[in-house]
CSV table of C-alpha atoms in Angstrom, one decimal:
chain,number,residue,atom,x,y,z
A,1,UNK,CA,-0.1,-0.2,0.0
A,2,UNK,CA,1.1,3.4,-1.1
A,3,UNK,CA,1.4,6.5,0.6
A,4,UNK,CA,-0.3,9.6,-0.5
A,5,UNK,CA,3.3,12.2,-1.5
A,6,UNK,CA,1.8,14.9,0.3
A,7,UNK,CA,1.3,12.4,3.9
A,8,UNK,CA,4.7,12.5,5.8
A,9,UNK,CA,5.1,10.5,8.6
A,10,UNK,CA,7.5,12.5,11.4
A,11,UNK,CA,5.8,10.6,14.6
A,12,UNK,CA,6.7,7.1,16.2
A,13,UNK,CA,5.4,8.5,19.4
A,14,UNK,CA,1.9,7.9,20.9
A,15,UNK,CA,-0.9,9.7,19.5
A,16,UNK,CA,-1.7,13.4,21.4
A,17,UNK,CA,-5.1,14.7,22.2
A,18,UNK,CA,-3.3,17.4,19.9
A,19,UNK,CA,-0.7,18.2,16.8
A,20,UNK,CA,1.5,20.6,15.7
A,21,UNK,CA,2.3,20.0,12.4
A,22,UNK,CA,5.3,21.3,10.6
A,23,UNK,CA,5.4,24.2,7.9
A,24,UNK,CA,5.9,23.5,4.1
A,25,UNK,CA,9.2,23.9,4.3
A,26,UNK,CA,8.9,20.6,7.1
A,27,UNK,CA,10.2,23.1,10.1
A,28,UNK,CA,8.7,23.3,13.8
A,29,UNK,CA,6.3,26.6,14.0
A,30,UNK,CA,7.6,28.4,17.2
A,31,UNK,CA,8.7,31.8,16.4
A,32,UNK,CA,10.0,34.5,19.0
A,33,UNK,CA,8.4,38.4,18.5
A,34,UNK,CA,9.5,41.4,20.4
A,35,UNK,CA,7.2,44.1,21.6
A,36,UNK,CA,7.4,47.3,23.3
A,37,UNK,CA,10.4,48.2,21.9
A,38,UNK,CA,12.5,45.2,22.8
A,39,UNK,CA,11.3,44.9,26.2
A,40,UNK,CA,8.6,42.5,25.6
A,41,UNK,CA,10.0,39.2,24.3
A,42,UNK,CA,7.2,36.3,23.4
A,43,UNK,CA,7.6,32.6,22.4
A,44,UNK,CA,4.4,32.0,19.8
A,45,UNK,CA,3.5,28.2,18.4
A,46,UNK,CA,1.0,28.2,15.5
A,47,UNK,CA,-0.7,25.6,14.0
A,48,UNK,CA,-2.1,23.7,17.2
A,49,UNK,CA,-4.7,21.5,15.8
A,50,UNK,CA,-7.1,19.7,18.4
A,51,UNK,CA,-6.7,19.9,22.2
A,52,UNK,CA,-5.0,23.2,22.8
A,53,UNK,CA,-5.5,23.0,26.3
A,54,UNK,CA,-3.5,19.9,26.8
A,55,UNK,CA,-0.4,21.5,25.4
A,56,UNK,CA,-0.9,24.3,27.1
A,57,UNK,CA,-0.8,22.1,30.4
A,58,UNK,CA,1.9,20.0,29.3
A,59,UNK,CA,4.4,23.5,28.2
A,60,UNK,CA,3.4,25.5,31.8
A,61,UNK,CA,4.7,22.1,33.2
A,62,UNK,CA,8.0,23.1,31.7
A,63,UNK,CA,7.8,26.1,33.6
A,64,UNK,CA,6.3,24.7,37.0
A,65,UNK,CA,7.9,29.0,38.9
A,66,UNK,CA,5.8,30.8,36.6
A,67,UNK,CA,2.8,32.2,37.0
A,68,UNK,CA,-0.5,31.1,36.0
A,69,UNK,CA,-0.5,33.5,33.0
A,70,UNK,CA,2.6,32.5,31.5
A,71,UNK,CA,1.9,30.6,29.1
A,72,UNK,CA,-1.5,31.6,27.5
A,73,UNK,CA,-4.0,30.6,24.5
A,74,UNK,CA,-5.0,33.0,21.6
A,75,UNK,CA,-8.1,32.4,21.2
A,76,UNK,CA,-8.9,33.6,18.0
A,77,UNK,CA,-6.0,31.6,16.2
A,78,UNK,CA,-5.2,28.9,18.9
A,79,UNK,CA,-2.1,30.1,19.1
A,80,UNK,CA,0.1,29.5,22.2
A,81,UNK,CA,2.2,32.5,22.8
A,82,UNK,CA,4.9,31.9,26.3
A,83,UNK,CA,6.5,34.5,28.1
A,84,UNK,CA,9.8,35.3,27.0
A,85,UNK,CA,12.4,33.6,24.6
A,86,UNK,CA,12.1,29.8,24.2
A,87,UNK,CA,12.4,28.9,20.6
A,88,UNK,CA,15.2,26.6,20.9
A,89,UNK,CA,14.0,24.7,23.7
A,90,UNK,CA,10.1,24.5,22.7
A,91,UNK,CA,11.8,23.3,19.3
A,92,UNK,CA,13.9,20.7,20.7
A,93,UNK,CA,11.0,19.5,23.1
A,94,UNK,CA,8.6,18.6,20.5
A,95,UNK,CA,11.2,16.7,18.5
A,96,UNK,CA,11.0,14.6,21.7
A,97,UNK,CA,7.6,14.7,21.5
A,98,UNK,CA,8.1,13.4,17.5
A,99,UNK,CA,6.8,16.3,16.3
């Protein structure tokens, strides 16, 4: 049985209740954003499908000493917004989870 050309299998991990799909260039959709004249650094995870709240709670567990609103969901577009620049750490964590 042949797999469709556009379908790629990056994950051998168990199925999660959410999916972070890769970009067209096979990269992870984790980006940094700088606001307020360079004083506010944010990390944004885009292209999240499924249970976004489950992803938010797993990410919040990575920052146990942080306040409750450190990791939040933008309900308009289902982006996860994290205060601080954690792009490399989040990408490594997503790859370790099999995305």
